[in-house]
Amino acid sequence: VCSSDLIGKSADNGEIYNKGIKHYKKLQRKAWDEKNFFDTGGVWGTWHDYCNISERDKAILSGAENKIKLELQKYGKTKENYGIIHADLHALNIINDAGVNQVIDFDDFGYGYYMYDLGCTLVTFSENLNIMAEEWLLGYESIRKLSSEDKEYASMFILIRRLMRLAWLASHPDSDTARSVEPSYLKETVLMAERWSSNCGCRILQS
């Protein structure tokens, strides 16, 4: 089992690799930013296309989306918070080879916010989420310090990734993942969006 702090260290190792590349901007890769998070022309479409979203839930998620867009504008894109990321960093994409942990599956590798990888790690979790997020951040900071702003936005990037997963599920309805996803995933995402929106910037996503 891959712990959250280990995945956090793996994420930061990627960010350090980032800093060692002088010409990486020439690479043609996806950009995991506001356009691909929410636009209908995004890489996975939009969460609005997910089936069985009630009008009430859609209003809550839309409100959260609008707040996220405003917060991303405040956060900005700098060399300290944005660059090359794995973009699908979770326990199943880290393997141990002769005692050495190695990251695999670079299909989604591209440009994005470093904190987005936190969302990728915790996208399917709802229980003990705060503890796992803290462990991930501690693992990351064992290699490089995060700013207070990065930490404040941690919960936002978890929520972004959950909304992105709804978009992926909507655009891949015949996949095994879409067929097996629990109805509780949408319910939990709406609850998280409601909590986050009521105290924008708060790191707490669960009661």
mmCIF file of C-alpha atoms in Angstrom:
data_model
loop_
_atom_site.group_PDB
_atom_site.id
_atom_site.type_symbol
_atom_site.label_atom_id
_atom_site.label_comp_id
_atom_site.label_asym_id
_atom_site.label_seq_id
_atom_site.Cartn_x
_atom_site.Cartn_y
_atom_site.Cartn_z
ATOM 1 C CA VAL A 1 0.000 0.000 0.000
ATOM 2 C CA CYS A 2 1.378 3.406 -0.997
ATOM 3 C CA SER A 3 1.013 6.025 1.734
ATOM 4 C CA SER A 4 -0.081 9.607 1.119
ATOM 5 C CA ASP A 5 3.209 11.031 2.344
ATOM 6 C CA LEU A 6 5.162 8.806 -0.063
ATOM 7 C CA ILE A 7 2.992 9.967 -2.958
ATOM 8 C CA GLY A 8 3.558 13.557 -1.847
ATOM 9 C CA LYS A 9 7.317 12.982 -2.000
ATOM 10 C CA SER A 10 6.915 11.486 -5.486
ATOM 11 C CA ALA A 11 4.981 14.558 -6.591
ATOM 12 C CA ASP A 12 7.689 16.870 -5.319
ATOM 13 C CA ASN A 13 10.429 14.817 -6.947
ATOM 14 C CA GLY A 14 8.659 15.493 -10.231
ATOM 15 C CA GLU A 15 8.562 19.199 -9.479
ATOM 16 C CA ILE A 16 12.300 19.219 -8.722
ATOM 17 C CA TYR A 17 12.916 17.410 -12.024
ATOM 18 C CA ASN A 18 10.898 20.220 -13.549
ATOM 19 C CA LYS A 19 13.361 22.832 -12.314
ATOM 20 C CA GLY A 20 16.248 20.983 -13.948
ATOM 21 C CA ILE A 21 14.770 21.299 -17.452
ATOM 22 C CA LYS A 22 15.514 24.569 -19.221
ATOM 23 C CA HIS A 23 13.530 23.999 -22.400
ATOM 24 C CA TYR A 24 10.522 21.970 -21.271
ATOM 25 C CA LYS A 25 8.074 24.640 -22.481
ATOM 26 C CA LYS A 26 8.675 23.373 -26.004
ATOM 27 C CA LEU A 27 7.008 20.057 -25.182
ATOM 28 C CA GLN A 28 3.533 19.601 -26.645
ATOM 29 C CA ARG A 29 1.494 18.330 -23.729
ATOM 30 C CA LYS A 30 -1.911 18.926 -22.135
ATOM 31 C CA ALA A 31 -2.354 21.915 -19.845
ATOM 32 C CA TRP A 32 -4.255 21.068 -16.669
ATOM 33 C CA ASP A 33 -5.672 24.524 -16.080
ATOM 34 C CA GLU A 34 -8.993 26.355 -15.965
ATOM 35 C CA LYS A 35 -9.773 25.699 -19.640
ATOM 36 C CA ASN A 36 -9.387 21.934 -19.379
ATOM 37 C CA PHE A 37 -10.940 21.850 -15.918
ATOM 38 C CA PHE A 38 -14.257 23.391 -16.905
ATOM 39 C CA ASP A 39 -14.709 24.299 -20.579
ATOM 40 C CA THR A 40 -16.950 22.110 -22.739
ATOM 41 C CA GLY A 41 -13.992 21.757 -25.101
ATOM 42 C CA GLY A 42 -11.750 20.522 -22.298
ATOM 43 C CA VAL A 43 -9.773 17.311 -22.588
ATOM 44 C CA TRP A 44 -12.493 15.323 -20.768
ATOM 45 C CA GLY A 45 -15.460 17.571 -21.486
ATOM 46 C CA THR A 46 -17.372 18.973 -18.526
ATOM 47 C CA TRP A 47 -18.887 17.652 -15.301
ATOM 48 C CA HIS A 48 -22.194 19.220 -16.423
ATOM 49 C CA ASP A 49 -22.625 16.212 -18.729
ATOM 50 C CA TYR A 50 -22.599 13.736 -15.852
ATOM 51 C CA CYS A 51 -25.902 11.881 -15.610
ATOM 52 C CA ASN A 52 -28.432 12.158 -12.804
ATOM 53 C CA ILE A 53 -27.313 15.499 -11.362
ATOM 54 C CA SER A 54 -30.311 17.188 -9.787
ATOM 55 C CA GLU A 55 -30.946 20.896 -10.300
ATOM 56 C CA ARG A 56 -30.062 21.540 -6.655
ATOM 57 C CA ASP A 57 -26.769 19.665 -6.921
ATOM 58 C CA LYS A 58 -25.973 21.312 -10.235
ATOM 59 C CA ALA A 59 -26.487 24.732 -8.635
ATOM 60 C CA ILE A 60 -24.094 23.830 -5.791
ATOM 61 C CA LEU A 61 -21.422 22.509 -8.151
ATOM 62 C CA SER A 62 -21.826 25.486 -10.498
ATOM 63 C CA GLY A 63 -21.414 27.858 -7.579
ATOM 64 C CA ALA A 64 -18.247 26.048 -6.521
ATOM 65 C CA GLU A 65 -16.936 26.139 -10.093
ATOM 66 C CA ASN A 66 -17.408 29.907 -10.273
ATOM 67 C CA LYS A 67 -15.581 30.378 -6.959
ATOM 68 C CA ILE A 68 -12.765 28.115 -8.117
ATOM 69 C CA LYS A 69 -12.299 30.206 -11.263
ATOM 70 C CA LEU A 70 -11.984 33.357 -9.166
ATOM 71 C CA GLU A 71 -9.527 31.706 -6.794
ATOM 72 C CA LEU A 72 -7.398 30.407 -9.677
ATOM 73 C CA GLN A 73 -7.135 33.962 -10.987
ATOM 74 C CA LYS A 74 -5.872 35.067 -7.570
ATOM 75 C CA TYR A 75 -3.481 32.127 -7.317
ATOM 76 C CA GLY A 76 -2.022 32.762 -10.757
ATOM 77 C CA LYS A 77 0.581 30.716 -12.590
ATOM 78 C CA THR A 78 4.163 31.125 -11.421
ATOM 79 C CA LYS A 79 7.286 28.995 -11.598
ATOM 80 C CA GLU A 80 6.663 28.173 -7.938
ATOM 81 C CA ASN A 81 3.142 26.754 -8.361
ATOM 82 C CA TYR A 82 2.850 25.699 -12.006
ATOM 83 C CA GLY A 83 4.927 23.509 -14.310
ATOM 84 C CA ILE A 84 5.305 19.889 -15.402
ATOM 85 C CA ILE A 85 3.174 17.458 -13.378
ATOM 86 C CA HIS A 86 2.223 13.794 -13.558
ATOM 87 C CA ALA A 87 -1.519 14.607 -13.484
ATOM 88 C CA ASP A 88 -2.603 11.081 -12.501
ATOM 89 C CA LEU A 89 -0.523 10.469 -9.408
ATOM 90 C CA HIS A 90 -2.169 7.895 -7.157
ATOM 91 C CA ALA A 91 -1.218 4.720 -5.354
ATOM 92 C CA LEU A 92 -1.775 2.410 -8.343
ATOM 93 C CA ASN A 93 0.678 4.452 -10.404
ATOM 94 C CA ILE A 94 3.593 3.950 -8.037
ATOM 95 C CA ILE A 95 5.365 0.599 -8.048
ATOM 96 C CA ASN A 96 8.202 -0.730 -5.930
ATOM 97 C CA ASP A 97 11.072 -2.182 -7.934
ATOM 98 C CA ALA A 98 13.758 -3.795 -5.794
ATOM 99 C CA GLY A 99 13.035 -1.432 -2.939
ATOM 100 C CA VAL A 100 12.870 1.672 -5.122
ATOM 101 C CA ASN A 101 9.524 3.398 -5.650
ATOM 102 C CA GLN A 102 8.941 4.373 -9.262
ATOM 103 C CA VAL A 103 6.128 6.383 -10.846
ATOM 104 C CA ILE A 104 4.442 4.883 -13.921
ATOM 105 C CA ASP A 105 1.675 5.811 -16.422
ATOM 106 C CA PHE A 106 2.544 9.181 -17.927
ATOM 107 C CA ASP A 107 -0.433 9.371 -20.316
ATOM 108 C CA ASP A 108 -1.719 12.556 -18.659
ATOM 109 C CA PHE A 109 1.709 14.070 -17.991
ATOM 110 C CA GLY A 110 1.699 17.759 -18.880
ATOM 111 C CA TYR A 111 1.624 21.287 -17.516
ATOM 112 C CA GLY A 112 -0.411 22.158 -14.478
ATOM 113 C CA TYR A 113 -0.567 23.353 -10.898
ATOM 114 C CA TYR A 114 1.641 21.302 -8.605
ATOM 115 C CA MET A 115 -1.191 21.005 -6.081
ATOM 116 C CA TYR A 116 -3.325 19.319 -8.749
ATOM 117 C CA ASP A 117 -1.335 16.127 -8.120
ATOM 118 C CA LEU A 118 -2.662 16.198 -4.545
ATOM 119 C CA GLY A 119 -6.174 16.096 -5.970
ATOM 120 C CA CYS A 120 -5.208 13.171 -8.192
ATOM 121 C CA THR A 121 -3.957 11.224 -5.180
ATOM 122 C CA LEU A 122 -7.104 11.751 -3.095
ATOM 123 C CA VAL A 123 -9.821 11.967 -5.762
ATOM 124 C CA THR A 124 -11.578 8.748 -4.720
ATOM 125 C CA PHE A 125 -11.324 9.232 -0.957
ATOM 126 C CA SER A 126 -13.818 10.811 1.428
ATOM 127 C CA GLU A 127 -13.050 9.171 4.789
ATOM 128 C CA ASN A 128 -9.975 10.421 6.660
ATOM 129 C CA LEU A 129 -9.459 12.903 3.839
ATOM 130 C CA ASN A 130 -8.021 15.637 6.029
ATOM 131 C CA ILE A 131 -5.472 13.285 7.582
ATOM 132 C CA MET A 132 -4.430 11.941 4.181
ATOM 133 C CA ALA A 133 -4.079 15.447 2.768
ATOM 134 C CA GLU A 134 -1.896 16.458 5.712
ATOM 135 C CA GLU A 135 0.305 13.389 5.155
ATOM 136 C CA TRP A 136 0.655 14.181 1.446
ATOM 137 C CA LEU A 137 1.641 17.775 2.205
ATOM 138 C CA LEU A 138 4.152 16.630 4.832
ATOM 139 C CA GLY A 139 5.692 14.218 2.334
ATOM 140 C CA TYR A 140 5.933 16.979 -0.258
ATOM 141 C CA GLU A 141 7.455 19.385 2.248
ATOM 142 C CA SER A 142 10.076 16.859 3.304
ATOM 143 C CA ILE A 143 11.717 17.781 0.003
ATOM 144 C CA ARG A 144 10.527 21.322 -0.707
ATOM 145 C CA LYS A 145 8.606 23.844 1.378
ATOM 146 C CA LEU A 146 5.173 24.925 0.248
ATOM 147 C CA SER A 147 3.845 28.450 0.617
ATOM 148 C CA SER A 148 0.934 29.170 2.933
ATOM 149 C CA GLU A 149 -1.079 29.938 -0.198
ATOM 150 C CA ASP A 150 -0.346 26.498 -1.661
ATOM 151 C CA LYS A 151 -1.641 24.877 1.523
ATOM 152 C CA GLU A 152 -4.736 27.066 1.640
ATOM 153 C CA TYR A 153 -5.641 25.927 -1.868
ATOM 154 C CA ALA A 154 -5.055 22.223 -1.200
ATOM 155 C CA SER A 155 -8.748 21.465 -0.685
ATOM 156 C CA MET A 156 -9.658 23.401 -3.817
ATOM 157 C CA PHE A 157 -7.481 21.151 -5.950
ATOM 158 C CA ILE A 158 -9.010 18.034 -4.402
ATOM 159 C CA LEU A 159 -12.420 19.399 -5.339
ATOM 160 C CA ILE A 160 -11.234 20.328 -8.849
ATOM 161 C CA ARG A 161 -10.033 16.773 -9.405
ATOM 162 C CA ARG A 162 -13.343 15.342 -8.193
ATOM 163 C CA LEU A 163 -15.188 17.538 -10.692
ATOM 164 C CA MET A 164 -12.746 16.460 -13.380
ATOM 165 C CA ARG A 165 -13.485 12.827 -12.563
ATOM 166 C CA LEU A 166 -17.203 13.483 -13.077
ATOM 167 C CA ALA A 167 -16.312 14.885 -16.507
ATOM 168 C CA TRP A 168 -14.190 11.820 -17.279
ATOM 169 C CA LEU A 169 -16.973 9.469 -16.200
ATOM 170 C CA ALA A 170 -19.460 11.361 -18.375
ATOM 171 C CA SER A 171 -17.176 11.124 -21.426
ATOM 172 C CA HIS A 172 -16.323 7.441 -20.831
ATOM 173 C CA PRO A 173 -19.754 5.952 -20.003
ATOM 174 C CA ASP A 174 -18.857 2.482 -21.294
ATOM 175 C CA SER A 175 -15.691 2.138 -19.223
ATOM 176 C CA ASP A 176 -15.473 -0.341 -16.356
ATOM 177 C CA THR A 177 -14.833 2.579 -14.012
ATOM 178 C CA ALA A 178 -18.001 4.387 -15.066
ATOM 179 C CA ARG A 179 -20.067 1.221 -14.725
ATOM 180 C CA SER A 180 -18.760 0.514 -11.238
ATOM 181 C CA VAL A 181 -18.675 4.015 -9.716
ATOM 182 C CA GLU A 182 -20.842 4.297 -6.611
ATOM 183 C CA PRO A 183 -23.744 6.821 -6.504
ATOM 184 C CA SER A 184 -22.167 8.080 -3.285
ATOM 185 C CA TYR A 185 -19.307 9.616 -5.300
ATOM 186 C CA LEU A 186 -21.554 12.345 -6.669
ATOM 187 C CA LYS A 187 -23.223 12.876 -3.289
ATOM 188 C CA GLU A 188 -19.847 13.233 -1.550
ATOM 189 C CA THR A 189 -18.589 15.614 -4.233
ATOM 190 C CA VAL A 190 -21.629 17.840 -3.803
ATOM 191 C CA LEU A 191 -21.184 17.862 -0.019
ATOM 192 C CA MET A 192 -17.523 18.767 -0.395
ATOM 193 C CA ALA A 193 -18.379 21.535 -2.858
ATOM 194 C CA GLU A 194 -20.984 22.906 -0.477
ATOM 195 C CA ARG A 195 -18.560 22.937 2.471
ATOM 196 C CA TRP A 196 -15.748 24.467 0.453
ATOM 197 C CA SER A 197 -17.981 27.150 -1.060
ATOM 198 C CA SER A 198 -19.321 28.159 2.353
ATOM 199 C CA ASN A 199 -15.784 28.931 3.524
ATOM 200 C CA CYS A 200 -13.753 29.543 0.395
ATOM 201 C CA GLY A 201 -10.076 28.869 0.982
ATOM 202 C CA CYS A 202 -10.687 26.567 3.941
ATOM 203 C CA ARG A 203 -8.749 23.308 3.753
ATOM 204 C CA ILE A 204 -11.512 21.317 5.445
ATOM 205 C CA LEU A 205 -13.596 19.271 3.021
ATOM 206 C CA GLN A 206 -15.216 16.945 5.523
ATOM 207 C CA SER A 207 -16.934 17.366 8.854
#
